[in-house]
Amino acid sequence: MKICFVVDKFPSLSETFVLDQIAGCLEHGMEVGVVCNETTFGRDRNVDDQRWQALPGKVVCWWGSLGRYRPLLRKWSGRLWDKLSTAIDVVHAHKLRKADVIVAHFGTNGLRVARVIKRGRISAPLVTIFHGNDVGGPMHDNTLARYKTVFENGVLQLPVNAFFRDALIEVGAPPAKVVVHHMGVRPGEIEYRWRSWEQDTLSFISVCRLTEKKGIEYALRALASLPRRNWIYSVIGDGELLEGLKRLAGDLGIADTVTFLGPRPHAEVKQRLRDAHVFVLPSVSAPDGDLEGIPVALMEAMAAGLTVVSTYHSGIPELIQDQKTGFLVPERDVEALAGKLSWIAENPKLCEPIALAARSKIEADFNADVLNERFAQIATELGETRAPR
């Protein structure tokens, strides 16, 4: 069976969940191809892998050589952008025709494919996976109904959490065509190891792209207020807020105990998780509506045996139950976050059963092997229903 993934950039370090899903399809014997706006081979050693360059269905740019001008066209075409981009999409739609199933990651890509289907240029069943800003941004602007074409021309919507599912149904998605499909991690590849900080320097860590919705500002402010300074904090990731966060750490007087490591290979990230105690990700809703889905980084930390601290945000409570599998605080509540971190610092023994329960949660509900099996079954069933070409 031929399955085509439609994404923005490929491969992308910030979208390892796409790579993992593609790997699952390959493991199930599918002929996988990718149609994207831009290829990034050779630009980031953290995601360079021969598997992505040697996909049986190939990796191609949707607009071909014209793709390099896409950002400029979007900038200058203004209100004509939708019509112009759709016209170019239709011209290059032949790159999607051989697929038995099309999987669009993010609603924006689903909308592009749905418009081409509506015009009769392709006929493969479309599955759209909704992740975060593709739901949060339109919710913020009250334009979520823009996906009506996706609902009408796609066969299945797979939001990554129940919060997004309810939002899509509220604006007209048929409930029978909206199914929550979590992203996940492979517990078998992540060693669980509890590390007590009772006789050790407490090691906090965050792994994320440094954007506003990740809430690292609030982690820094909360840590600065801790009464005990026998701690260190490592931040892995890059992004537009990096320099500002470094300045904030200096202004708060904690620059000597906070290390910004930048992006790191996944193998190194796993090792640093093994060496840390507490994973902090105080996610927030960004001013433009950008939201988390359910961060995979939290799942990896829970699988590895860290105590995790996050917020009541989007789908995160579907992963973390406060004081059962981790700790949650309201968004942007520095005092509450500092209180949780302080309690954790003083109670390592009480955190151990919470970490063990977190590992069990991942194995039961966020196991990528199980989720990829389920996804492969969905894709296979849809591919078998496609009308003969």
Tab-separated table of C-alpha atoms in Angstrom:
chain	number	residue	atom	x	y	z
A	1	MET	CA	0.000	0.000	0.000
A	2	LYS	CA	1.208	3.503	-0.871
A	3	ILE	CA	0.853	6.137	1.820
A	4	CYS	CA	1.832	9.775	1.319
A	5	PHE	CA	2.581	12.145	4.194
A	6	VAL	CA	2.030	15.852	3.564
A	7	VAL	CA	4.115	18.087	5.859
A	8	ASP	CA	5.785	21.489	5.847
A	9	LYS	CA	9.506	20.764	6.273
A	10	PHE	CA	11.040	17.315	6.086
A	11	PRO	CA	12.757	16.039	8.109
A	12	SER	CA	12.141	18.340	11.066
A	13	LEU	CA	13.678	18.094	14.543
A	14	SER	CA	10.610	19.776	16.056
A	15	GLU	CA	8.356	17.126	14.475
A	16	THR	CA	9.972	13.865	15.521
A	17	PHE	CA	6.436	12.493	16.000
A	18	VAL	CA	6.074	12.592	12.187
A	19	LEU	CA	9.312	10.665	11.743
A	20	ASP	CA	8.233	8.083	14.301
A	21	GLN	CA	4.893	7.580	12.572
A	22	ILE	CA	6.619	7.194	9.221
A	23	ALA	CA	8.995	4.660	10.774
A	24	GLY	CA	5.969	2.728	12.053
A	25	CYS	CA	4.452	2.637	8.562
A	26	LEU	CA	7.736	1.380	7.108
A	27	GLU	CA	7.826	-1.348	9.741
A	28	HIS	CA	4.362	-2.416	8.577
A	29	GLY	CA	5.564	-2.812	5.004
A	30	MET	CA	3.990	0.316	3.535
A	31	GLU	CA	5.443	2.250	0.620
A	32	VAL	CA	5.903	5.642	2.248
A	33	GLY	CA	6.406	8.913	0.405
A	34	VAL	CA	6.490	12.532	1.525
A	35	VAL	CA	5.251	15.702	-0.166
A	36	CYS	CA	6.492	18.836	1.579
A	37	ASN	CA	7.142	22.528	1.110
A	38	GLU	CA	10.849	22.225	1.808
A	39	THR	CA	13.418	19.473	2.324
A	40	THR	CA	16.036	19.952	5.046
A	41	PHE	CA	18.448	17.108	4.341
A	42	GLY	CA	21.957	17.892	5.511
A	43	ARG	CA	20.949	20.909	7.575
A	44	ASP	CA	20.470	19.238	10.941
A	45	ARG	CA	22.533	16.230	11.953
A	46	ASN	CA	20.074	15.625	14.802
A	47	VAL	CA	17.513	14.236	12.334
A	48	ASP	CA	19.736	13.137	9.450
A	49	ASP	CA	18.941	9.483	8.837
A	50	GLN	CA	19.343	7.479	5.651
A	51	ARG	CA	15.817	6.130	6.109
A	52	TRP	CA	14.308	9.537	5.362
A	53	GLN	CA	16.319	10.051	2.178
A	54	ALA	CA	15.640	6.544	0.933
A	55	LEU	CA	11.875	6.340	1.426
A	56	PRO	CA	10.382	3.957	-1.179
A	57	GLY	CA	7.802	6.547	-2.238
A	58	LYS	CA	10.392	9.364	-2.443
A	59	VAL	CA	10.450	12.824	-0.865
A	60	VAL	CA	9.373	15.634	-3.186
A	61	CYS	CA	8.531	19.322	-2.886
A	62	TRP	CA	4.874	20.017	-3.694
A	63	TRP	CA	5.641	23.120	-5.780
A	64	GLY	CA	8.946	21.848	-7.135
A	65	SER	CA	11.445	24.629	-7.886
A	66	LEU	CA	8.699	27.207	-7.323
A	67	GLY	CA	8.629	26.234	-3.645
A	68	ARG	CA	11.526	28.549	-2.836
A	69	TYR	CA	9.291	31.502	-3.690
A	70	ARG	CA	6.386	30.348	-1.513
A	71	PRO	CA	7.215	32.636	1.480
A	72	LEU	CA	7.493	35.676	-0.823
A	73	LEU	CA	4.261	34.855	-2.633
A	74	ARG	CA	2.471	34.491	0.673
A	75	LYS	CA	3.842	37.805	1.874
A	76	TRP	CA	2.889	39.823	-1.209
A	77	SER	CA	-0.335	38.171	-2.348
A	78	GLY	CA	-2.311	39.233	0.735
A	79	ARG	CA	-5.981	38.329	0.564
A	80	LEU	CA	-5.399	36.550	-2.750
A	81	TRP	CA	-3.094	34.024	-1.069
A	82	ASP	CA	-5.673	31.251	-0.671
A	83	LYS	CA	-6.701	31.405	-4.329
A	84	LEU	CA	-3.134	31.707	-5.628
A	85	SER	CA	-1.692	28.922	-3.473
A	86	THR	CA	-4.610	26.599	-4.229
A	87	ALA	CA	-4.163	27.189	-7.965
A	88	ILE	CA	-0.479	26.243	-7.703
A	89	ASP	CA	-1.348	23.245	-5.488
A	90	VAL	CA	-3.759	22.000	-8.162
A	91	VAL	CA	-1.134	22.328	-10.913
A	92	HIS	CA	1.267	20.126	-8.936
A	93	ALA	CA	-1.363	17.738	-7.545
A	94	HIS	CA	-0.092	14.875	-9.721
A	95	LYS	CA	2.556	14.282	-7.038
A	96	LEU	CA	-0.227	13.008	-4.768
A	97	ARG	CA	-2.156	10.887	-7.252
A	98	LYS	CA	-0.341	7.585	-6.765
A	99	ALA	CA	-1.104	7.448	-3.041
A	100	ASP	CA	-3.678	5.018	-1.680
A	101	VAL	CA	-3.973	7.129	1.473
A	102	ILE	CA	-2.877	10.710	2.132
A	103	VAL	CA	-1.941	11.735	5.692
A	104	ALA	CA	-1.701	15.474	6.270
A	105	HIS	CA	0.059	16.547	9.452
A	106	PHE	CA	-1.478	19.808	10.720
A	107	GLY	CA	-4.833	21.158	9.672
A	108	THR	CA	-3.294	23.692	7.288
A	109	ASN	CA	-1.878	20.894	5.143
A	110	GLY	CA	-5.143	18.985	5.396
A	111	LEU	CA	-6.925	22.055	4.063
A	112	ARG	CA	-4.595	22.257	1.067
A	113	VAL	CA	-5.182	18.615	0.168
A	114	ALA	CA	-8.935	18.887	0.763
A	115	ARG	CA	-9.198	21.805	-1.669
A	116	VAL	CA	-7.442	19.764	-4.357
A	117	ILE	CA	-9.773	16.807	-3.707
A	118	LYS	CA	-12.758	19.143	-3.947
A	119	ARG	CA	-11.603	20.125	-7.433
A	120	GLY	CA	-11.448	16.494	-8.503
A	121	ARG	CA	-7.699	16.354	-9.071
A	122	ILE	CA	-7.001	13.527	-6.607
A	123	SER	CA	-9.223	10.889	-5.027
A	124	ALA	CA	-7.249	9.159	-2.280
A	125	PRO	CA	-8.821	9.212	1.214
A	126	LEU	CA	-7.457	12.063	3.322
A	127	VAL	CA	-6.569	11.748	7.007
A	128	THR	CA	-5.720	15.008	8.785
A	129	ILE	CA	-3.843	15.032	12.082
A	130	PHE	CA	-4.363	18.172	14.198
A	131	HIS	CA	-1.519	19.022	16.573
A	132	GLY	CA	-1.582	22.459	18.216
A	133	ASN	CA	-1.390	25.868	16.601
A	134	ASP	CA	-3.520	24.603	13.732
A	135	VAL	CA	-6.366	24.409	16.259
A	136	GLY	CA	-5.352	26.994	18.858
A	137	GLY	CA	-4.679	29.816	16.392
A	138	PRO	CA	-8.074	29.548	14.647
A	139	MET	CA	-9.825	29.146	18.018
A	140	HIS	CA	-8.198	32.391	19.114
A	141	ASP	CA	-9.284	34.143	15.896
A	142	ASN	CA	-12.724	32.509	15.866
A	143	THR	CA	-11.948	31.018	12.440
A	144	LEU	CA	-11.809	27.302	13.274
A	145	ALA	CA	-14.698	26.724	10.872
A	146	ARG	CA	-12.161	27.325	8.069
A	147	TYR	CA	-11.673	23.542	8.119
A	148	LYS	CA	-15.168	22.892	6.754
A	149	THR	CA	-13.609	21.802	3.448
A	150	VAL	CA	-11.447	19.302	5.342
A	151	PHE	CA	-14.475	17.894	7.161
A	152	GLU	CA	-16.385	17.533	3.886
A	153	ASN	CA	-13.611	16.130	1.678
A	154	GLY	CA	-11.496	14.223	4.191
A	155	VAL	CA	-12.481	10.834	5.552
A	156	LEU	CA	-11.010	11.136	9.055
A	157	GLN	CA	-9.737	13.782	11.480
A	158	LEU	CA	-7.223	12.609	14.090
A	159	PRO	CA	-6.690	15.321	16.740
A	160	VAL	CA	-3.954	14.448	19.217
A	161	ASN	CA	-6.125	15.171	22.259
A	162	ALA	CA	-9.752	15.298	23.365
A	163	PHE	CA	-9.643	19.078	23.818
A	164	PHE	CA	-9.026	19.480	20.076
A	165	ARG	CA	-11.607	16.816	19.229
A	166	ASP	CA	-14.316	18.714	21.051
A	167	ALA	CA	-13.285	21.988	19.411
A	168	LEU	CA	-13.474	20.484	15.895
A	169	ILE	CA	-16.865	18.908	16.538
A	170	GLU	CA	-18.174	22.199	17.894
A	171	VAL	CA	-17.495	23.918	14.539
A	172	GLY	CA	-19.079	21.226	12.407
A	173	ALA	CA	-16.837	18.187	12.111
A	174	PRO	CA	-19.023	15.048	12.064
A	175	PRO	CA	-18.365	13.310	15.418
A	176	ALA	CA	-18.056	9.897	13.731
A	177	LYS	CA	-15.154	11.237	11.640
A	178	VAL	CA	-13.181	12.698	14.569
A	179	VAL	CA	-11.077	10.279	16.609
A	180	VAL	CA	-8.407	11.132	19.177
A	181	HIS	CA	-5.085	9.598	18.189
A	182	HIS	CA	-2.271	10.362	20.607
A	183	MET	CA	1.323	10.717	19.628
A	184	GLY	CA	3.601	8.535	21.734
A	185	VAL	CA	7.075	7.237	22.537
A	186	ARG	CA	8.629	3.787	22.474
A	187	PRO	CA	9.051	2.671	26.093
A	188	GLY	CA	11.243	-0.220	25.000
A	189	GLU	CA	13.848	2.287	23.807
A	190	ILE	CA	13.757	4.356	27.020
A	191	GLU	CA	15.229	2.845	30.157
A	192	TYR	CA	13.260	3.566	33.321
A	193	ARG	CA	15.586	4.541	36.150
A	194	TRP	CA	14.600	6.324	39.343
A	195	ARG	CA	17.235	8.737	40.661
A	196	SER	CA	16.798	10.137	44.150
A	197	TRP	CA	18.143	13.608	44.948
A	198	GLU	CA	18.111	13.022	48.701
A	199	GLN	CA	21.908	13.143	48.859
A	200	ASP	CA	22.484	14.915	45.563
A	201	THR	CA	22.177	18.265	43.825
A	202	LEU	CA	18.658	18.457	42.440
A	203	SER	CA	18.796	18.528	38.641
A	204	PHE	CA	15.927	20.184	36.737
A	205	ILE	CA	15.694	19.918	32.960
A	206	SER	CA	13.530	21.191	30.093
A	207	VAL	CA	13.620	20.014	26.486
A	208	CYS	CA	11.651	22.134	24.038
A	209	ARG	CA	11.706	24.735	21.316
A	210	LEU	CA	12.102	28.084	23.037
A	211	THR	CA	8.806	29.671	22.056
A	212	GLU	CA	6.303	31.418	24.290
A	213	LYS	CA	3.906	28.494	24.640
A	214	LYS	CA	6.614	26.395	26.354
A	215	GLY	CA	6.568	28.727	29.360
A	216	ILE	CA	10.290	28.548	30.208
A	217	GLU	CA	10.112	32.114	31.511
A	218	TYR	CA	7.873	30.885	34.329
A	219	ALA	CA	10.199	27.990	35.118
A	220	LEU	CA	13.070	30.449	35.557
A	221	ARG	CA	11.019	32.767	37.750
A	222	ALA	CA	9.786	29.886	39.910
A	223	LEU	CA	13.263	28.436	40.352
A	224	ALA	CA	14.633	31.830	41.316
A	225	SER	CA	12.206	31.946	44.228
A	226	LEU	CA	13.162	28.553	45.681
A	227	PRO	CA	14.458	28.895	49.246
A	228	ARG	CA	17.095	26.263	48.612
A	229	ARG	CA	19.777	26.787	45.994
A	230	ASN	CA	21.186	23.256	45.891
A	231	TRP	CA	19.916	22.807	42.347
A	232	ILE	CA	20.881	23.142	38.691
A	233	TYR	CA	18.703	23.655	35.634
A	234	SER	CA	19.470	22.600	32.043
A	235	VAL	CA	17.485	23.846	29.046
A	236	ILE	CA	17.833	21.945	25.774
A	237	GLY	CA	16.487	23.574	22.630
A	238	ASP	CA	16.709	26.598	20.395
A	239	GLY	CA	14.238	29.273	19.377
A	240	GLU	CA	13.507	32.961	19.119
A	241	LEU	CA	13.374	33.448	22.904
A	242	LEU	CA	16.818	31.985	23.662
A	243	GLU	CA	18.738	35.233	24.141
A	244	GLY	CA	15.906	36.834	26.092
A	245	LEU	CA	15.715	33.859	28.438
A	246	LYS	CA	19.459	34.012	29.024
A	247	ARG	CA	19.106	37.672	29.977
A	248	LEU	CA	16.203	36.841	32.273
A	249	ALA	CA	18.270	34.196	34.070
A	250	GLY	CA	20.943	36.838	34.626
A	251	ASP	CA	18.443	39.400	35.848
A	252	LEU	CA	17.017	36.850	38.300
A	253	GLY	CA	20.486	36.082	39.643
A	254	ILE	CA	20.460	32.412	38.661
A	255	ALA	CA	22.685	32.446	35.562
A	256	ASP	CA	25.332	30.438	37.415
A	257	THR	CA	22.927	27.527	37.989
A	258	VAL	CA	21.093	27.590	34.622
A	259	THR	CA	22.672	26.199	31.450
A	260	PHE	CA	21.218	26.746	27.993
A	261	LEU	CA	22.532	23.871	25.900
A	262	GLY	CA	20.899	24.643	22.564
A	263	PRO	CA	19.669	21.817	20.314
A	264	ARG	CA	21.187	18.413	20.959
A	265	PRO	CA	21.038	15.010	19.193
A	266	HIS	CA	18.252	12.778	20.435
A	267	ALA	CA	20.759	10.273	21.871
A	268	GLU	CA	22.310	13.036	23.988
A	269	VAL	CA	18.877	14.243	25.086
A	270	LYS	CA	18.081	10.744	26.341
A	271	GLN	CA	21.352	10.624	28.274
A	272	ARG	CA	20.738	14.007	29.885
A	273	LEU	CA	17.260	12.872	30.877
A	274	ARG	CA	18.832	9.849	32.562
A	275	ASP	CA	21.095	12.160	34.539
A	276	ALA	CA	18.343	14.573	35.639
A	277	HIS	CA	15.649	14.332	38.324
A	278	VAL	CA	12.769	16.677	37.475
A	279	PHE	CA	11.390	17.639	34.058
A	280	VAL	CA	9.759	21.078	33.915
A	281	LEU	CA	7.479	22.268	31.102
A	282	PRO	CA	5.045	24.983	32.290
A	283	SER	CA	3.197	25.363	28.978
A	284	VAL	CA	0.935	28.361	28.350
A	285	SER	CA	-1.435	29.644	25.678
A	286	ALA	CA	0.513	32.101	23.528
A	287	PRO	CA	-1.006	35.505	22.661
A	288	ASP	CA	-1.631	34.339	19.087
A	289	GLY	CA	-3.507	31.269	20.335
A	290	ASP	CA	-0.676	28.796	19.828
A	291	LEU	CA	-1.279	25.714	21.990
A	292	GLU	CA	0.411	22.464	22.831
A	293	GLY	CA	-1.098	19.176	21.741
A	294	ILE	CA	0.415	16.808	24.298
A	295	PRO	CA	4.183	17.349	24.312
A	296	VAL	CA	6.186	14.258	23.400
A	297	ALA	CA	9.031	15.571	25.562
A	298	LEU	CA	6.832	15.093	28.642
A	299	MET	CA	6.153	11.505	27.576
A	300	GLU	CA	9.869	10.761	27.181
A	301	ALA	CA	10.610	12.199	30.612
A	302	MET	CA	7.831	10.170	32.231
A	303	ALA	CA	9.038	6.995	30.544
A	304	ALA	CA	12.590	7.639	31.765
A	305	GLY	CA	11.600	7.945	35.440
A	306	LEU	CA	11.731	11.700	35.950
A	307	THR	CA	9.269	13.585	38.078
A	308	VAL	CA	7.361	15.839	35.659
A	309	VAL	CA	5.869	19.269	36.318
A	310	SER	CA	3.587	21.015	33.818
A	311	THR	CA	0.334	23.002	33.591
A	312	TYR	CA	-3.403	22.630	33.149
A	313	HIS	CA	-3.108	23.365	29.450
A	314	SER	CA	-4.739	21.897	26.326
A	315	GLY	CA	-4.351	18.094	26.363
A	316	ILE	CA	-1.650	17.865	29.042
A	317	PRO	CA	-4.123	16.761	31.772
A	318	GLU	CA	-4.887	13.728	29.571
A	319	LEU	CA	-1.266	12.701	30.161
A	320	ILE	CA	-0.565	13.943	33.692
A	321	GLN	CA	-2.828	13.580	36.708
A	322	ASP	CA	-1.745	15.963	39.445
A	323	GLN	CA	0.017	14.209	42.323
A	324	LYS	CA	-0.626	10.819	40.684
A	325	THR	CA	1.604	10.711	37.585
A	326	GLY	CA	3.205	14.142	37.933
A	327	PHE	CA	2.364	17.675	39.002
A	328	LEU	CA	0.209	20.367	37.390
A	329	VAL	CA	-0.267	24.060	38.130
A	330	PRO	CA	-2.354	26.793	36.474
A	331	GLU	CA	-0.757	28.567	33.518
A	332	ARG	CA	1.556	31.499	34.351
A	333	ASP	CA	1.178	30.934	38.109
A	334	VAL	CA	4.760	31.390	39.277
A	335	GLU	CA	3.856	31.089	42.949
A	336	ALA	CA	2.044	27.769	42.451
A	337	LEU	CA	4.878	26.443	40.279
A	338	ALA	CA	7.485	27.445	42.845
A	339	GLY	CA	5.414	25.732	45.518
A	340	LYS	CA	5.343	22.446	43.573
A	341	LEU	CA	9.074	22.609	42.825
A	342	SER	CA	9.853	23.365	46.458
A	343	TRP	CA	7.703	20.439	47.644
A	344	ILE	CA	9.406	18.114	45.174
A	345	ALA	CA	12.829	19.284	46.345
A	346	GLU	CA	11.961	18.355	49.933
A	347	ASN	CA	10.171	15.058	49.229
A	348	PRO	CA	12.185	12.767	46.939
A	349	LYS	CA	10.849	9.582	48.561
A	350	LEU	CA	7.223	10.581	47.921
A	351	CYS	CA	8.041	11.324	44.278
A	352	GLU	CA	9.276	7.810	43.492
A	353	PRO	CA	5.833	6.110	43.332
A	354	ILE	CA	4.589	9.037	41.223
A	355	ALA	CA	7.400	8.482	38.725
A	356	LEU	CA	6.623	4.763	38.596
A	357	ALA	CA	2.944	5.493	37.942
A	358	ALA	CA	3.986	7.882	35.176
A	359	ARG	CA	5.967	5.140	33.454
A	360	SER	CA	2.928	2.854	33.643
A	361	LYS	CA	0.768	5.601	32.106
A	362	ILE	CA	3.100	5.842	29.122
A	363	GLU	CA	3.186	2.090	28.626
A	364	ALA	CA	-0.602	1.875	28.753
A	365	ASP	CA	-1.781	4.925	26.804
A	366	PHE	CA	1.131	6.582	24.984
A	367	ASN	CA	3.071	3.602	23.658
A	368	ALA	CA	4.130	4.476	20.105
A	369	ASP	CA	4.418	0.811	19.124
A	370	VAL	CA	0.752	0.270	19.966
A	371	LEU	CA	-0.306	3.600	18.477
A	372	ASN	CA	1.616	2.960	15.242
A	373	GLU	CA	-0.040	-0.454	14.970
A	374	ARG	CA	-3.427	1.182	15.361
A	375	PHE	CA	-2.556	3.869	12.823
A	376	ALA	CA	-1.344	1.277	10.302
A	377	GLN	CA	-4.628	-0.589	10.678
A	378	ILE	CA	-6.594	2.621	10.059
A	379	ALA	CA	-4.535	3.460	6.975
A	380	THR	CA	-4.776	-0.059	5.591
A	381	GLU	CA	-8.559	-0.148	5.979
A	382	LEU	CA	-8.899	3.222	4.259
A	383	GLY	CA	-6.556	2.194	1.458
A	384	GLU	CA	-8.593	-0.933	0.808
A	385	THR	CA	-11.765	1.114	0.380
A	386	ARG	CA	-10.293	3.377	-2.279
A	387	ALA	CA	-11.949	3.056	-5.656
A	388	PRO	CA	-9.744	1.402	-8.348
A	389	ARG	CA	-7.728	3.891	-10.377
